[in-house]
Amino acid sequence: MKMNEKRKFSSFSGIRNTVFFEVTIGIIANTALLLFHILTFLLKHRPKPLDLGISQLALIHLVLLVTMGFIAADTFRFQDWRSDLICKSVIYVNRLMRALSICTTCLLSVLQAITLSPRNSCLAKFKHKSSHHYPCCLVFLWVFNMLLNGRFLVSIGATPNVTSHSLMFVTESCSQWPISYLFRYVFFTLVNLQDISFIGLMALSSGYMVTLLCRHKRQFQHLHSTSLSPKASPEERATWTILAVMGFFILMYFLDCFTFSSLVILGKNDPIHVCVQMLVGNGYATICPLVLMSTEKRMINCLTSRWERQ
């Protein structure tokens, strides 16, 4: 997407409205989920092991969608950035939140696999340590990704008025300056290595959790009548929720990779492809809090009790 290929979005009002609608729903859902966990902590209710991770995931997705709202507003020409500081800040924070989203989702899956593991499992020894080491892992991932995505603070800037074939469009007002082949190769390798590692951990932890759940179901049916359906425990409900979140993340991740690759292969700055990529890229951040809230009994009971009082 070179400098001389300006995007024309004025005639795509339907797709534009869909993008803003998706961002708005995601912001509302993540705000509600984050406020619920903050309120739970302030009321000194006993937090669940996953509460910290879910709270951070909601915060990450909230910031991600807010920055995407700014990017969409600039893409659809509702505003015009002419500041290097705004371009660097918005793009950097957006990329940072995307990287942290996959890290936090992976940590949630690993933590739930450790929580679900039986006493004779090799993961059992991490049960008591996980609650102490989990915050340290989060801090490490934040620092690592802040450094890794620091390249955007150097390469992103406001698009100059002069035409240049060396710049690549990021938004209508922001462009990316070319960086040396060595740095581009190093960053590309690190980012892809991180993504592959975390997706691999998700696949392993999800397979492990599914195996444990199936084993538990067979044991229950062996001890009781097969006509009886076992009542899912809170741990099992949480596990199925995390599995649903992971499955949806992996689906949207590969769809995002596919749409981005199609943009690169076609070599056209097609507004429809760009909008579709925006919708797919924000899909996980929008749907994830809705899935988590739909299975959060504490939140449902709280809303139900307030509704009955009225």
Tab-separated table of N, CA and C in Angstrom, residues 6 20 22 41 53 92 105 125 129 142 156-157 188 252 257 272 283 288 292 297-298 302:
chain	number	residue	atom	x	y	z
A	6	LYS	N	-4.134	6.198	-2.511
A	6	LYS	CA	-5.033	6.664	-1.454
A	6	LYS	C	-6.273	5.785	-1.405
A	20	PHE	N	-17.733	0.460	13.086
A	20	PHE	CA	-17.954	1.271	14.286
A	20	PHE	C	-18.918	0.590	15.257
A	22	GLU	N	-19.230	-2.700	15.651
A	22	GLU	CA	-18.454	-3.756	16.296
A	22	GLU	C	-17.558	-3.183	17.389
A	41	PHE	N	-13.616	-7.149	43.454
A	41	PHE	CA	-12.420	-6.992	44.281
A	41	PHE	C	-12.646	-5.966	45.396
A	53	GLY	N	-6.461	-12.691	35.368
A	53	GLY	CA	-6.226	-12.805	33.933
A	53	GLY	C	-7.383	-12.283	33.105
A	92	TYR	N	1.317	2.363	18.197
A	92	TYR	CA	2.124	1.581	19.145
A	92	TYR	C	1.238	0.884	20.173
A	105	THR	N	-4.381	-14.675	26.709
A	105	THR	CA	-5.262	-15.806	26.412
A	105	THR	C	-4.533	-17.125	26.630
A	125	LYS	N	2.145	-29.923	40.996
A	125	LYS	CA	3.077	-29.174	41.843
A	125	LYS	C	3.073	-27.684	41.541
A	129	LYS	N	1.921	-22.742	43.242
A	129	LYS	CA	2.886	-21.743	42.785
A	129	LYS	C	2.310	-20.823	41.719
A	142	TRP	N	4.422	-7.974	29.595
A	142	TRP	CA	4.204	-6.554	29.301
A	142	TRP	C	5.517	-5.889	28.903
A	156	ILE	N	6.950	4.678	12.626
A	156	ILE	CA	5.656	5.275	12.315
A	156	ILE	C	5.732	6.794	12.438
A	157	GLY	N	5.105	7.495	11.508
A	157	GLY	CA	5.048	8.948	11.567
A	157	GLY	C	3.911	9.469	10.716
A	188	PHE	N	10.436	-9.596	12.646
A	188	PHE	CA	9.517	-10.561	12.037
A	188	PHE	C	9.693	-11.938	12.668
A	252	MET	N	-10.195	-16.744	14.793
A	252	MET	CA	-10.073	-15.366	14.337
A	252	MET	C	-8.624	-15.021	13.987
A	257	CYS	N	-4.906	-13.648	9.690
A	257	CYS	CA	-3.719	-13.919	8.868
A	257	CYS	C	-4.089	-14.102	7.399
A	272	ILE	N	-12.653	-2.599	0.551
A	272	ILE	CA	-13.452	-3.702	1.088
A	272	ILE	C	-12.565	-4.681	1.845
A	283	GLY	N	-12.728	-8.946	15.893
A	283	GLY	CA	-13.769	-9.903	16.252
A	283	GLY	C	-13.542	-10.553	17.608
A	288	CYS	N	-15.134	-12.027	22.798
A	288	CYS	CA	-14.568	-12.648	23.999
A	288	CYS	C	-15.267	-12.216	25.287
A	292	LEU	N	-17.422	-14.599	27.998
A	292	LEU	CA	-17.068	-14.679	29.416
A	292	LEU	C	-18.227	-14.236	30.307
A	297	LYS	N	-21.634	-16.761	36.316
A	297	LYS	CA	-22.851	-16.864	37.120
A	297	LYS	C	-22.974	-15.733	38.134
A	298	ARG	N	-21.826	-15.298	38.678
A	298	ARG	CA	-21.890	-14.213	39.655
A	298	ARG	C	-22.457	-12.951	39.031
A	302	CYS	N	-26.120	-11.284	39.867
A	302	CYS	CA	-26.160	-9.895	40.311
A	302	CYS	C	-27.141	-9.087	39.478
